[in-house]
Coordinates of C-alpha atoms (C1' of nucleotides) in Angstrom, one line a residue:
Chain A
M1 CA -8.1 -32.1 17.7
V2 CA -8.7 -31.4 21.3
Q3 CA -9.4 -27.8 21.8
R4 CA -12.7 -27.8 23.4
Q5 CA -13.7 -25.0 25.7
A6 CA -15.7 -25.1 28.9
T7 CA -19.3 -24.5 27.9
S8 CA -19.9 -22.5 31.0
L9 CA -17.5 -19.9 29.8
R10 CA -19.3 -19.4 26.6
R11 CA -22.6 -18.4 28.0
R12 CA -21.8 -14.8 28.7
G13 CA -19.6 -12.2 27.1
P14 CA -17.4 -12.4 24.0
R15 CA -16.3 -16.0 23.6
P16 CA -12.7 -16.8 23.5
L17 CA -11.5 -17.9 20.1
S18 CA -10.5 -21.4 19.5
Q19 CA -7.0 -22.2 18.5
R20 CA -8.2 -22.8 14.9
Q21 CA -9.9 -19.5 14.8
R22 CA -6.9 -17.6 16.0
R23 CA -4.9 -19.5 13.5
I24 CA -7.3 -18.4 10.7
L25 CA -7.1 -14.7 11.9
E26 CA -3.4 -14.8 11.9
F27 CA -3.3 -16.4 8.5
I28 CA -5.6 -13.8 7.0
D29 CA -3.3 -11.0 8.3
T30 CA -0.1 -12.5 7.1
F31 CA -1.6 -13.4 3.8
A32 CA -3.0 -9.9 3.3
E33 CA 0.3 -8.4 4.3
D34 CA 2.1 -10.6 1.9
K35 CA -0.1 -10.5 -1.1
G36 CA -1.9 -7.2 -0.8
Y37 CA -5.4 -8.7 -0.9
A38 CA -7.4 -11.0 1.2
P39 CA -7.2 -14.8 1.0
S40 CA -10.0 -16.8 -0.5
I41 CA -11.6 -19.5 1.6
R42 CA -9.6 -22.1 -0.2
D43 CA -6.4 -20.2 0.5
I44 CA -7.3 -20.5 4.1
V45 CA -8.0 -24.2 3.7
K46 CA -4.5 -24.7 2.4
G47 CA -2.8 -22.2 4.7
C48 CA -4.2 -23.6 7.9
S49 CA -4.3 -27.2 6.9
I50 CA -8.0 -27.5 7.0
S51 CA -9.8 -30.2 5.1
S52 CA -12.9 -28.5 3.9
T53 CA -14.1 -25.1 2.9
S54 CA -17.2 -25.5 5.0
V55 CA -15.1 -25.6 8.1
V56 CA -13.5 -22.3 7.2
D57 CA -16.9 -20.9 6.4
Y58 CA -18.2 -22.0 9.7
N59 CA -15.4 -20.4 11.6
L60 CA -15.5 -17.3 9.6
R61 CA -19.1 -16.8 10.5
I62 CA -18.1 -17.0 14.2
L63 CA -15.2 -14.6 13.6
E64 CA -17.6 -12.2 11.9
R65 CA -20.2 -12.5 14.7
E66 CA -17.5 -11.8 17.2
G67 CA -16.5 -8.7 15.3
H68 CA -13.1 -9.7 14.1
L69 CA -13.8 -9.3 10.5
R70 CA -16.4 -8.4 8.0
R71 CA -17.6 -10.5 5.0
D72 CA -19.4 -9.4 2.0
A73 CA -21.7 -12.1 0.7
E74 CA -21.0 -13.6 -2.7
V75 CA -17.8 -11.6 -3.1
S76 CA -14.5 -13.3 -3.8
R77 CA -11.9 -12.4 -1.2
G78 CA -14.5 -10.2 0.5
I79 CA -12.9 -10.6 3.9
V80 CA -12.1 -7.4 5.6
R81 CA -10.2 -7.4 8.9
L82 CA -11.6 -5.0 11.5
G83 CA -10.3 -3.3 14.6
Q84 CA -6.6 -3.8 14.0
Q85 CA -3.9 -1.2 13.7
R86 CA -2.0 -1.0 10.5
R87 CA 0.0 -4.0 9.4
D88 CA 3.4 -2.5 9.5
K89 CA 3.2 -0.7 12.7
L90 CA 3.3 -2.1 16.2
A91 CA 1.4 -0.4 18.9
V92 CA 3.3 -0.6 22.2
P93 CA 2.4 0.8 25.6
L94 CA 4.4 3.8 26.7
M95 CA 4.9 2.7 30.2
G96 CA 6.4 5.8 31.7
Q97 CA 9.8 7.1 32.3
I98 CA 13.2 5.5 32.9
A99 CA 15.5 7.5 35.1
A100 CA 18.9 6.6 36.7
G101 CA 17.4 6.5 40.2
Q102 CA 14.8 3.9 39.9
P103 CA 14.0 0.5 38.4
I104 CA 12.1 0.4 35.2
P105 CA 8.3 -0.1 35.5
V106 CA 7.8 -3.5 33.9
P107 CA 4.3 -4.1 32.6
A108 CA 2.5 -6.7 34.7
A109 CA 0.8 -8.8 32.0
D110 CA -2.7 -7.8 32.8
T111 CA -1.9 -4.1 33.5
W112 CA -2.6 -3.0 30.0
S113 CA -4.1 -5.9 28.2
S114 CA -7.3 -5.6 30.2
L115 CA -7.1 -2.0 31.1
G116 CA -6.7 -0.3 27.8
S117 CA -6.2 3.2 29.1
V118 CA -2.4 3.4 28.9
E119 CA -0.8 5.7 26.4
T120 CA 0.5 3.8 23.4
M121 CA 2.7 4.7 20.6
E122 CA 3.4 3.2 17.2
V123 CA 6.8 2.0 16.2
P124 CA 8.2 0.5 13.0
R125 CA 7.6 -3.2 13.1
E126 CA 11.2 -3.9 12.1
L127 CA 12.4 -2.3 15.3
A128 CA 10.7 -4.9 17.5
R129 CA 11.9 -7.8 15.4
G130 CA 9.2 -10.2 16.3
H131 CA 8.8 -9.3 20.0
S132 CA 5.2 -8.6 20.2
D133 CA 5.3 -7.9 24.0
A134 CA 7.5 -4.9 23.7
F135 CA 7.0 -1.7 25.5
A136 CA 8.4 1.8 25.5
L137 CA 10.0 4.1 28.0
R138 CA 10.9 7.7 27.8
V139 CA 14.4 8.4 29.1
K140 CA 14.6 11.1 31.8
G141 CA 17.9 12.7 32.3
T142 CA 21.2 12.4 30.6
S143 CA 22.6 9.5 32.7
M144 CA 22.5 7.2 29.7
I145 CA 24.4 9.5 27.4
D146 CA 27.4 7.2 27.2
A147 CA 25.0 4.8 25.6
L148 CA 24.2 7.4 23.0
I149 CA 20.8 7.9 24.6
N150 CA 19.7 11.4 25.5
D151 CA 17.1 13.1 27.7
G152 CA 13.8 12.7 26.1
D153 CA 14.7 9.7 23.9
I154 CA 12.3 6.8 23.7
V155 CA 13.7 3.3 24.2
L156 CA 11.8 0.3 23.0
M157 CA 12.2 -2.5 25.5
Q158 CA 11.4 -6.1 26.1
A159 CA 11.2 -7.4 29.6
A160 CA 13.8 -10.0 30.4
Q161 CA 15.5 -11.4 33.4
S162 CA 18.6 -12.6 31.7
A163 CA 20.6 -11.7 28.7
S164 CA 23.2 -13.0 26.3
D165 CA 26.7 -11.6 25.8
G166 CA 26.6 -8.4 23.9
D167 CA 22.9 -7.6 24.4
M168 CA 22.0 -4.1 25.1
V169 CA 20.2 -4.3 28.4
A170 CA 18.7 -2.2 31.1
V171 CA 20.4 -3.3 34.3
W172 CA 19.6 -2.3 37.9
L173 CA 22.8 -1.8 39.9
K174 CA 22.0 -2.6 43.5
D175 CA 24.9 -0.9 45.1
E176 CA 24.6 2.3 43.1
Q177 CA 20.8 2.2 43.3
E178 CA 20.3 3.1 39.6
V179 CA 19.5 1.7 36.2
T180 CA 21.6 2.1 33.2
L181 CA 21.6 1.0 29.6
K182 CA 24.7 -0.9 28.6
K183 CA 25.9 -3.8 26.6
I184 CA 26.5 -6.7 28.9
F185 CA 29.3 -9.2 28.9
Y186 CA 29.8 -12.0 31.4
E187 CA 33.4 -12.5 32.1
G188 CA 33.8 -15.2 34.7
N189 CA 33.4 -13.7 38.1
R190 CA 32.8 -10.2 36.9
V191 CA 30.4 -8.5 34.6
R192 CA 31.5 -5.9 32.1
L193 CA 29.0 -3.2 31.2
Q194 CA 30.1 -1.6 28.0
P195 CA 28.7 1.8 26.9
A196 CA 27.6 2.1 23.3
N197 CA 30.0 5.0 22.9
S198 CA 33.4 3.6 22.2
Q199 CA 35.1 6.6 23.7
M200 CA 33.7 5.8 27.1
Q201 CA 35.1 3.3 29.6
P202 CA 33.3 0.1 30.6
I203 CA 32.1 -0.6 34.1
Y204 CA 33.2 -3.7 35.9
T205 CA 31.1 -5.1 38.7
R206 CA 30.1 -8.3 40.6
P207 CA 27.5 -10.5 39.0
E208 CA 25.4 -10.2 42.2
N209 CA 25.2 -6.5 41.8
V210 CA 23.5 -6.5 38.4
E211 CA 19.9 -7.3 37.9
V212 CA 18.8 -7.5 34.2
Q213 CA 15.5 -5.8 33.8
G214 CA 15.0 -5.9 30.0
K215 CA 16.6 -5.9 26.6
V216 CA 16.7 -2.8 24.6
L217 CA 15.3 -3.3 21.1
G218 CA 15.8 0.1 19.7
V219 CA 15.9 3.8 20.3
I220 CA 13.7 6.6 18.8
R221 CA 14.6 10.2 19.1
Q222 CA 12.5 13.1 17.9
M223 CA 14.1 16.4 17.3
Chain B
M1 CA -15.0 8.5 -27.0
V2 CA -12.3 10.9 -28.2
Q3 CA -9.3 10.5 -26.1
R4 CA -6.7 9.6 -28.5
Q5 CA -3.1 10.6 -27.9
A6 CA -0.5 11.7 -30.3
T7 CA 1.3 8.5 -31.3
S8 CA 4.7 10.3 -31.4
L9 CA 4.5 10.8 -27.7
R10 CA 4.1 7.1 -27.0
R11 CA 7.3 6.0 -28.5
R12 CA 9.5 6.9 -25.7
G13 CA 9.2 7.1 -21.9
P14 CA 6.2 6.4 -19.7
R15 CA 3.1 7.1 -21.6
P16 CA 0.5 9.5 -20.4
L17 CA -2.6 7.7 -19.2
S18 CA -5.8 8.0 -21.2
Q19 CA -8.9 9.5 -19.6
R20 CA -10.3 6.0 -19.3
Q21 CA -7.3 4.7 -17.6
R22 CA -7.2 7.5 -15.1
R23 CA -10.9 6.9 -14.5
I24 CA -10.2 3.2 -13.8
L25 CA -7.4 4.0 -11.4
E26 CA -9.6 6.4 -9.5
F27 CA -12.4 3.9 -9.4
I28 CA -10.1 1.2 -8.0
D29 CA -9.0 3.6 -5.2
T30 CA -12.4 4.7 -4.2
F31 CA -13.8 1.2 -4.4
A32 CA -11.0 -0.2 -2.2
E33 CA -11.4 2.6 0.3
D34 CA -15.1 2.1 0.4
K35 CA -15.3 -1.6 0.5
G36 CA -12.0 -2.7 1.9
Y37 CA -11.1 -5.0 -1.0
A38 CA -10.2 -4.5 -4.6
P39 CA -12.9 -4.4 -7.3
S40 CA -13.4 -7.3 -9.8
I41 CA -13.1 -6.6 -13.5
R42 CA -16.9 -6.6 -13.7
D43 CA -17.1 -4.1 -10.9
I44 CA -14.9 -1.8 -12.9
V45 CA -17.1 -2.4 -16.0
K46 CA -20.1 -1.2 -14.0
G47 CA -18.3 1.6 -12.1
C48 CA -16.7 3.1 -15.2
S49 CA -19.6 2.5 -17.6
I50 CA -17.5 0.3 -19.8
S51 CA -19.3 -2.2 -22.0
S52 CA -17.0 -5.2 -21.8
T53 CA -14.6 -6.9 -19.5
S54 CA -12.0 -7.2 -22.2
V55 CA -11.7 -3.5 -22.4
V56 CA -11.0 -3.3 -18.7
D57 CA -8.5 -6.2 -19.0
Y58 CA -6.8 -4.4 -21.9
N59 CA -6.4 -1.2 -19.9
L60 CA -5.4 -3.0 -16.7
R61 CA -2.5 -4.6 -18.6
I62 CA -1.4 -1.1 -19.6
L63 CA -1.7 0.2 -16.1
E64 CA 0.3 -2.7 -14.8
R65 CA 3.0 -2.2 -17.4
E66 CA 3.2 1.4 -16.4
G67 CA 3.6 0.4 -12.8
H68 CA 0.4 1.8 -11.4
L69 CA -0.8 -1.5 -10.1
R70 CA 0.0 -5.2 -9.8
R71 CA -2.2 -8.0 -10.8
D72 CA -2.0 -11.6 -9.8
A73 CA -3.0 -14.0 -12.6
E74 CA -6.1 -16.1 -12.1
V75 CA -6.9 -14.4 -8.8
S76 CA -10.2 -12.8 -8.1
R77 CA -9.9 -9.2 -7.0
G78 CA -6.1 -9.6 -7.3
I79 CA -5.5 -6.0 -8.1
V80 CA -3.0 -4.3 -5.8
R81 CA -2.5 -0.6 -6.2
L82 CA 1.1 0.5 -6.0
G83 CA 3.0 3.7 -5.3
Q84 CA 0.6 5.3 -2.9
Q85 CA 1.2 5.4 0.8
R86 CA -1.5 4.7 3.3
R87 CA -2.9 7.5 5.2
D88 CA -1.5 7.0 8.7
K89 CA 1.8 5.5 8.1
L90 CA 4.6 7.3 6.3
A91 CA 6.8 5.5 3.8
V92 CA 10.1 7.3 3.2
P93 CA 12.8 6.4 0.8
L94 CA 16.0 5.1 2.3
M95 CA 18.3 7.1 0.1
G96 CA 21.6 5.6 1.1
Q97 CA 24.3 6.3 3.5
I98 CA 25.6 9.4 5.2
A99 CA 29.3 9.5 6.0
A100 CA 31.6 12.2 7.2
G101 CA 33.5 12.5 3.9
Q102 CA 30.7 13.3 1.5
P103 CA 27.5 15.4 1.1
I104 CA 24.2 13.8 1.7
P105 CA 22.5 12.4 -1.4
V106 CA 19.4 14.6 -1.6
P107 CA 16.6 13.0 -3.5
A108 CA 16.0 14.7 -6.8
A109 CA 12.3 14.9 -7.1
D110 CA 12.0 12.4 -9.9
T111 CA 14.7 10.1 -8.7
W112 CA 12.4 7.9 -6.8
S113 CA 8.9 9.0 -7.8
S114 CA 9.3 7.5 -11.3
L115 CA 11.8 4.9 -10.6
G116 CA 10.2 2.8 -7.9
S117 CA 13.0 0.5 -7.1
V118 CA 14.5 2.4 -4.1
E119 CA 14.3 0.9 -0.7
T120 CA 11.7 2.4 1.5
M121 CA 11.1 2.2 5.2
E122 CA 8.2 3.1 7.3
V123 CA 8.5 5.5 10.2
P124 CA 6.1 6.6 12.9
R125 CA 4.2 9.6 11.5
E126 CA 4.8 11.6 14.7
L127 CA 8.5 11.5 13.9
A128 CA 8.1 13.4 10.6
R129 CA 5.8 16.0 12.1
G130 CA 4.0 16.8 8.9
H131 CA 7.0 16.8 6.6
S132 CA 5.8 14.4 3.9
D133 CA 8.9 14.8 1.7
A134 CA 11.1 13.3 4.3
F135 CA 13.8 10.7 3.5
A136 CA 16.1 8.5 5.5
L137 CA 19.8 7.9 5.6
R138 CA 21.8 5.2 7.3
V139 CA 24.7 6.7 9.2
K140 CA 28.1 5.2 8.3
G141 CA 30.9 5.5 10.8
T142 CA 31.1 7.0 14.2
S143 CA 31.9 10.6 13.2
M144 CA 28.5 11.8 14.5
I145 CA 28.9 10.2 17.8
D146 CA 29.0 13.5 19.6
A147 CA 25.5 14.1 18.3
L148 CA 24.6 10.8 20.0
I149 CA 24.3 9.1 16.6
N150 CA 26.1 5.9 16.1
D151 CA 27.3 3.8 13.2
G152 CA 24.3 2.1 11.7
D153 CA 21.7 4.5 13.1
I154 CA 19.0 5.8 10.7
V155 CA 18.4 9.5 10.6
L156 CA 15.1 10.8 9.2
M157 CA 15.8 14.0 7.2
Q158 CA 14.1 16.7 5.4
A159 CA 15.9 18.5 2.6
A160 CA 16.5 22.2 3.5
Q161 CA 18.9 25.0 2.4
S162 CA 18.5 27.1 5.5
A163 CA 17.7 26.5 9.1
S164 CA 16.5 28.3 12.2
D165 CA 18.5 28.7 15.4
G166 CA 18.6 25.5 17.4
D167 CA 17.6 23.2 14.5
M168 CA 19.5 19.9 14.3
V169 CA 20.8 20.0 10.8
A170 CA 23.1 18.2 8.5
V171 CA 25.8 20.7 7.4
W172 CA 28.5 20.4 4.8
L173 CA 31.7 22.0 6.1
K174 CA 33.6 23.1 3.0
D175 CA 37.0 23.5 4.5
E176 CA 36.9 20.2 6.3
Q177 CA 35.2 18.5 3.4
E178 CA 32.8 16.6 5.6
V179 CA 29.2 16.5 6.8
T180 CA 28.2 16.5 10.4
L181 CA 25.0 16.6 12.3
K182 CA 24.8 19.4 14.8
K183 CA 22.5 22.0 16.3
I184 CA 23.1 25.2 14.5
F185 CA 23.2 28.7 16.0
Y186 CA 23.8 31.9 14.1
E187 CA 25.8 34.2 16.2
G188 CA 26.5 37.3 14.2
N189 CA 29.6 36.8 12.1
R190 CA 30.1 33.2 13.2
V191 CA 28.2 30.0 13.3
R192 CA 28.1 27.8 16.4
L193 CA 27.6 24.1 15.7
Q194 CA 26.6 22.5 19.0
P195 CA 26.7 18.7 19.5
A196 CA 23.7 17.0 21.1
N197 CA 26.1 15.6 23.7
S198 CA 26.5 18.3 26.4
Q199 CA 29.9 16.9 27.3
M200 CA 31.3 17.8 23.9
Q201 CA 32.5 21.2 22.8
P202 CA 30.8 23.2 20.1
I203 CA 32.5 24.1 16.8
Y204 CA 32.8 27.7 15.7
T205 CA 33.2 28.5 12.1
R206 CA 32.5 31.2 9.4
P207 CA 29.0 31.3 7.9
E208 CA 30.5 30.9 4.4
N209 CA 32.0 27.6 5.5
V210 CA 28.7 25.9 6.4
E211 CA 26.2 24.7 3.9
V212 CA 22.9 23.4 5.3
Q213 CA 21.8 20.3 3.6
G214 CA 18.9 19.2 5.5
K215 CA 17.1 19.2 8.8
V216 CA 17.2 16.2 11.1
L217 CA 13.7 15.1 12.1
G218 CA 14.6 12.1 14.1
V219 CA 16.8 9.2 14.8
I220 CA 16.0 5.5 14.8
R221 CA 18.4 2.9 16.2
Q222 CA 17.9 -0.8 16.0
M223 CA 19.9 -3.0 18.4
Chain C
dT1 C1' -5.2 2.8 -50.8
dG2 C1' -3.3 -0.5 -47.9
dT3 C1' -1.1 -1.6 -43.7
dC4 C1' -0.5 -1.2 -38.9
dA5 C1' -1.0 0.3 -34.1
dC6 C1' -4.4 1.6 -30.9
dC7 C1' -8.7 0.9 -28.8
dG8 C1' -13.4 -0.8 -27.9
dA9 C1' -17.3 -4.3 -28.0
dG10 C1' -19.3 -8.9 -27.4
dA11 C1' -19.3 -13.5 -26.3
dA12 C1' -17.7 -17.7 -24.7
dC13 C1' -14.6 -20.8 -22.0
dG14 C1' -13.2 -22.5 -17.8
dC15 C1' -11.2 -21.9 -13.4
dT16 C1' -12.1 -19.6 -8.8
dC17 C1' -14.7 -19.2 -5.0
dG18 C1' -18.7 -18.6 -1.8
dT19 C1' -22.4 -21.3 -0.3
dT20 C1' -25.0 -25.1 1.2
dC21 C1' -26.4 -29.8 2.1
dT22 C1' -25.5 -34.1 4.4
dA23 C1' -23.0 -36.8 7.6
dG24 C1' -20.4 -37.8 11.6
dC25 C1' -18.0 -37.5 16.2
dA26 C1' -17.4 -35.8 21.1
dC27 C1' -19.4 -34.1 25.0
dA28 C1' -23.0 -32.2 28.1
dT29 C1' -27.7 -32.0 29.5
dT30 C1' -32.2 -34.1 30.7
Chain D
dA1 C1' -31.2 -43.5 26.3
dA2 C1' -32.5 -39.5 24.0
dT3 C1' -31.6 -34.9 22.6
dG4 C1' -28.9 -30.8 21.8
dT5 C1' -24.7 -28.3 20.9
dG6 C1' -20.2 -27.4 19.1
dC7 C1' -17.2 -28.6 15.6
dT8 C1' -15.2 -31.0 11.5
dA9 C1' -15.6 -33.4 6.9
dG10 C1' -16.7 -34.2 2.1
dA11 C1' -19.0 -33.1 -1.9
dA12 C1' -21.6 -30.6 -5.1
dC13 C1' -24.0 -26.5 -7.0
dG14 C1' -23.9 -22.2 -9.1
dA15 C1' -22.5 -17.6 -9.4
dG16 C1' -18.3 -14.8 -9.7
dC17 C1' -14.6 -13.8 -12.3
dG18 C1' -10.2 -13.7 -15.2
dT19 C1' -9.0 -14.7 -19.7
dT20 C1' -9.1 -15.0 -24.5
dC21 C1' -10.9 -15.1 -29.2
dT22 C1' -13.2 -12.7 -32.9
dC23 C1' -14.8 -8.6 -35.0
dG24 C1' -14.9 -3.4 -35.9
dG25 C1' -13.6 1.2 -35.9
dT26 C1' -10.2 5.1 -36.2
dG27 C1' -6.2 7.6 -37.2
dA28 C1' -1.2 7.7 -38.7
dC29 C1' 2.0 6.7 -42.2
dA30 C1' 3.7 5.5 -46.6

DNA sequence: TGTCACCGAGAACGCTCGTTCTAGCACATT
DNA sequence: AATGTGCTAGAACGAGCGTTCTCGGTGACA
């Protein structure tokens, strides 16, 4: 098991977690979500393919010292996860607005993971369907109305440079200088952009003119 | 300990809990909230001033049978409380479908509080805006498309018999024998039903023809 | 008066589980 | 080469804990 970390990094600040420690944390979460109570140390042994309880105990001490969980001594299943939002909600950054006249502001990896000051909102976990790097945008204007998206709606997005046929995507149309949300279909030497509203007509354009900016995971509208 | 119940009452239906059983349930909740994990049977013995673990076991069996909690056999602290929502997420019952041809199935108070088998989904608490008796419906068909609601969308509803001007409501149109989602405006001797889509025309009808069935709190669409 | 369902008490059995002790390997430091 | 640190392994101890068995008491019903 080669997962050693440079010692120099450990001297100062909170230490990065080893792969095994991250695995344990993740297992504790999924176990608790699944069963409704915390795993025992031997549950973790089995769930993470570890050979001994002492290894788990050792790593749990570290995780407790680093503030990721709390343990009550001598208490079965006394592990309590700390500092994480509720299991069935996903906190996504609300990046700003999406309007017809400008590209969408894609989060630059470190923009909000280090700097935690961006507004976030919680969405049902089912909406994101496993995409943990999702982000949200508030729609400005009614230019997306043929995609059944109104002024003020919130779209849950995932950054992407390409898409598959039928995906609902945010595309930047270079000629028109605007973004729009449409279902995308690649048809040989042209691209069909199909509104979600069946009563509306699709847009046909050249492949060079479209630039996929992200996939739409869902829409939330508050009345 | 005088807490005996009339035997005749026990024969049918869900039995009322004894004082001791209510005490145990309450203790489980406060313990879990306080510590972050479920109490052991001996914790309950101490916390409820009971003299034996078998008494707790006996009552826990009853509580499990009555659906107040779930127990995993042979698992320490394997008690999981059921039927109570967490504080900062909102679990709403997914009542079924809403289609144009039929009224919405309003939850009849006891329909899902006793019978716990209905599907539930979790929504962002902001969406419900304080309405804790909200419920959800899956939209069937594209008849609501002028309200920017598509086939498969989920609408978060609150039962209501009346509405204020500008509310987005589900109304049952008696003459047309269908439900639709519109913004409602009372204009003297007529009612204006305005689609959310500004490109669509409003419907005007007689007040007697409309029957408000619920307010729309929000819309969730999953791609 | 006897039977039965309901309920509580006490004790013992045996698995569950946290803890701890010893040992060993890899790598860095001195 | 000697020492220290980070980490993994295996095993055993002992307390925690769910389960179950026996015994007793109370009230309802016939």
